[in-house]
Amino acid sequence: MAKRIKLYARNAFGVPIKRCCASCAFKSYTAAGERHCSYKDCKVESCKVCGLWKMNKQLKAAGLSGGKVKRKEYLSFLLTIRQEEQVARQNGLRIVSKSVEQIRVMFEREFGSIYHIG
């Protein structure tokens, strides 16, 4: 009998996270923008999960901000970096995406807090 995998896991802040390839730390994307497993080096399908699933960093931190609203400037900054990474991939460059944490630190060094105050 096959081992049954639980559908949800809770992070350290009690937020339920669906176990699927989209929430996995090993998720990456091909140059064509298709979801790819960097651990098994294979294409994955939406809503699928394997026994190697590990919660990604962003979802581990879900709930940490306590409901703070992020600044539009930060969200634009994040989007611009992701778009630049996508263009680089489309141009055939093999790059490692910056983590959300790295992008946050870059933004805060230049513009201050990522959170809306007031």
Coordinates of C-alpha atoms in Angstrom, one line a residue:
M1 CA 0.0 0.0 0.0
A2 CA 1.4 3.4 -1.0
K3 CA 2.3 5.9 1.7
R4 CA -0.3 8.6 2.0
I5 CA 1.1 12.2 2.1
K6 CA -0.7 14.8 4.2
L7 CA -2.3 17.5 2.1
Y8 CA -1.3 20.4 4.3
A9 CA 1.6 21.3 6.6
R10 CA 1.7 24.2 9.1
N11 CA 4.6 26.6 9.2
A12 CA 6.1 28.0 12.5
F13 CA 3.4 30.7 12.5
G14 CA 0.5 28.3 12.2
V15 CA -0.3 29.1 8.6
P16 CA -1.5 26.0 6.7
I17 CA 0.5 25.4 3.6
K18 CA -0.7 23.1 0.9
R19 CA 1.8 20.3 0.1
C20 CA 2.4 20.5 -3.7
C21 CA 5.2 21.2 -6.1
A22 CA 4.2 24.9 -6.1
S23 CA 5.0 25.2 -2.4
C24 CA 8.2 23.1 -2.5
A25 CA 11.7 24.4 -1.8
F26 CA 12.9 22.4 -4.8
K27 CA 10.6 24.2 -7.3
S28 CA 12.3 26.0 -10.1
Y29 CA 11.4 27.1 -13.6
T30 CA 12.8 26.2 -17.0
A31 CA 13.8 28.9 -19.5
A32 CA 10.3 28.3 -21.1
G33 CA 8.7 29.2 -17.8
E34 CA 7.5 25.6 -17.0
R35 CA 7.6 24.4 -13.4
H36 CA 10.6 22.1 -12.8
C37 CA 11.9 20.0 -9.9
S38 CA 15.5 21.0 -9.3
Y39 CA 16.1 18.0 -7.0
K40 CA 14.8 15.3 -9.3
D41 CA 15.6 17.3 -12.5
C42 CA 12.2 16.7 -14.0
K43 CA 9.0 18.5 -15.1
V44 CA 6.3 18.6 -12.5
E45 CA 2.5 18.9 -12.8
S46 CA 0.4 21.3 -10.8
C47 CA -1.2 20.0 -7.6
K48 CA 1.3 17.0 -7.5
V49 CA 3.6 16.3 -4.6
C50 CA 6.2 13.7 -3.9
G51 CA 7.8 12.3 -0.7
L52 CA 10.7 14.7 -1.1
W53 CA 8.5 17.8 -0.5
K54 CA 10.1 20.5 1.6
M55 CA 8.4 23.9 2.4
N56 CA 10.0 26.8 0.6
K57 CA 11.5 29.8 2.5
Q58 CA 8.7 32.3 1.6
L59 CA 6.0 30.0 2.9
K60 CA 8.0 29.2 6.0
A61 CA 7.8 33.0 6.7
A62 CA 4.1 33.4 5.9
G63 CA 2.4 35.1 8.8
L64 CA 5.6 36.7 10.1
S65 CA 4.7 40.2 9.1
G66 CA 1.6 40.1 11.3
G67 CA -0.6 41.6 8.6
K68 CA 1.6 44.6 7.7
V69 CA 1.0 46.1 4.3
K70 CA 3.9 46.2 1.9
R71 CA 4.7 49.4 0.1
K72 CA 3.8 49.7 -3.6
E73 CA 7.4 50.8 -4.3
Y74 CA 8.7 47.6 -2.8
L75 CA 6.3 45.4 -4.8
S76 CA 7.3 47.3 -8.0
F77 CA 11.0 46.8 -7.1
L78 CA 10.4 43.1 -6.6
L79 CA 8.5 42.8 -9.9
T80 CA 11.2 44.6 -11.8
I81 CA 13.9 42.2 -10.5
R82 CA 11.8 39.2 -11.4
Q83 CA 11.2 40.5 -14.9
E84 CA 14.9 41.2 -15.4
E85 CA 15.6 37.6 -14.3
Q86 CA 13.1 36.3 -16.7
V87 CA 14.5 38.3 -19.6
A88 CA 18.0 37.0 -18.7
R89 CA 16.7 33.4 -18.9
Q90 CA 15.0 34.1 -22.2
N91 CA 18.3 35.3 -23.5
G92 CA 19.9 32.0 -22.6
L93 CA 21.6 33.0 -19.4
R94 CA 21.6 30.5 -16.6
I95 CA 21.0 32.5 -13.5
V96 CA 20.0 31.8 -10.0
S97 CA 17.0 33.8 -8.9
K98 CA 17.5 36.2 -6.0
S99 CA 15.6 35.1 -2.9
V100 CA 12.8 37.4 -1.7
E101 CA 15.0 38.0 1.4
Q102 CA 17.9 39.2 -0.7
I103 CA 15.6 41.5 -2.6
R104 CA 14.1 42.9 0.6
V105 CA 17.6 43.6 2.0
M106 CA 18.5 45.4 -1.3
F107 CA 15.3 47.5 -1.1
E108 CA 15.7 48.4 2.5
R109 CA 19.4 49.5 2.0
E110 CA 18.3 52.0 -0.6
F111 CA 14.7 53.0 0.4
G112 CA 14.0 52.0 4.0
S113 CA 11.3 49.6 5.2
I114 CA 9.3 47.5 2.8
Y115 CA 6.2 48.1 4.9
H116 CA 3.7 50.9 4.6
I117 CA 3.7 53.1 7.7
G118 CA 0.5 54.8 8.8

